[in-house]
CSV table of C-alpha atoms in Angstrom, one decimal:
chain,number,residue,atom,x,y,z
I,1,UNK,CA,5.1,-18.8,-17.7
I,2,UNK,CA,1.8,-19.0,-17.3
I,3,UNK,CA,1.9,-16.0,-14.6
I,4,UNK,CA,3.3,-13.9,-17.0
I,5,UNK,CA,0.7,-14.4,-19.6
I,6,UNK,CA,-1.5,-13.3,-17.2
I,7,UNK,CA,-0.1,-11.0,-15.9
I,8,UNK,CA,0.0,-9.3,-19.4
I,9,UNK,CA,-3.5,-10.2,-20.3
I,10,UNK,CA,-4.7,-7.8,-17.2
I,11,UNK,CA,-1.8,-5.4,-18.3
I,12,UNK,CA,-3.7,-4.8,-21.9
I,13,UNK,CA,-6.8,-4.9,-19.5
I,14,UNK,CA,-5.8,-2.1,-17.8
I,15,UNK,CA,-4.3,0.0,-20.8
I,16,UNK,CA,-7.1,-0.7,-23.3
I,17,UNK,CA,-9.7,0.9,-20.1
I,18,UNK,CA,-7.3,3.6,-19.8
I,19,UNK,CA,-7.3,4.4,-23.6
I,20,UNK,CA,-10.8,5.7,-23.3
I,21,UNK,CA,-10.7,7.7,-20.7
I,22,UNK,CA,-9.5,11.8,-21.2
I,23,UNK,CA,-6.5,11.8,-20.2
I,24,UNK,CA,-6.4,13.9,-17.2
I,25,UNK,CA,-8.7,11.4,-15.3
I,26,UNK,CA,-6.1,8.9,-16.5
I,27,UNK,CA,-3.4,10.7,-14.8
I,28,UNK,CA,-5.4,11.0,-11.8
I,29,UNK,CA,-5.4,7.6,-11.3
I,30,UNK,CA,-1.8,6.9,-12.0
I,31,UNK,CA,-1.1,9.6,-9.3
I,32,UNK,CA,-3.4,8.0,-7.0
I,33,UNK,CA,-2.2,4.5,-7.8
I,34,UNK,CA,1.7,5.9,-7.0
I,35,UNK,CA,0.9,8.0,-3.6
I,36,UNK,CA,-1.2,4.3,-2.8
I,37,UNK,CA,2.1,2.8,-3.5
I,38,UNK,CA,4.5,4.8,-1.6
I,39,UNK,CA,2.3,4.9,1.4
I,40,UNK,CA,2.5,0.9,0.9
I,41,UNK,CA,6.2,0.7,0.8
I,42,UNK,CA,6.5,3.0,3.7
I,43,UNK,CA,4.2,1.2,6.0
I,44,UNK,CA,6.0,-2.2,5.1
I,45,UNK,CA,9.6,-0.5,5.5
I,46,UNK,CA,8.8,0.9,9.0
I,47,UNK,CA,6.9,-2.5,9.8
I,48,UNK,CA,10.1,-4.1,9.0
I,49,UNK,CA,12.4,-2.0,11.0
I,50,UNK,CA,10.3,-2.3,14.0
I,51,UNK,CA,10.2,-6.5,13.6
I,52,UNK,CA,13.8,-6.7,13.1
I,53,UNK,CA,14.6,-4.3,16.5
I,54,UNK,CA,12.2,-6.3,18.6
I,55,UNK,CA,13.4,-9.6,17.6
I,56,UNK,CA,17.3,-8.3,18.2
I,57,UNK,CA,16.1,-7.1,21.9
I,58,UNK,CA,14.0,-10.3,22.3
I,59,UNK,CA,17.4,-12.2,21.6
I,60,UNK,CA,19.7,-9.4,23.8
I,61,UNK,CA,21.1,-8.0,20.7
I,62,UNK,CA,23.6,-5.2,21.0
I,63,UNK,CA,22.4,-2.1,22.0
């Protein structure tokens, strides 16, 4: 519970700093924030793939 309340106290943070900027520049970051993400989850999925294949040959999985 107490995660949560944080988590929305940086939330109003976030959107109160955003309020004050023109709103180009806001959507700039957003963008920036989502391409950051994507790149993220990309990396990680890949990262995963490649664990899982080496530990099924480290085991002599199927092939």
């Amino acid at each position: 519970m107490l995660f949560l309340v944080g988590a929305l106290l940086v939330l109003g943070v976030v959107l109160g700093a955003v309020a004050h900027v023109p709103v180009p520049v806001g959507v700039a970051a957003g963008l920036a924030i989502a391409l950051w993400l994507a790149v993220f989850a990309a990396r990680e999925c890949l990262s995963d793939r490649r664990r899982t294949t080496r530990a099924g040959q480290a085991r002599g999985g199927a092939r």
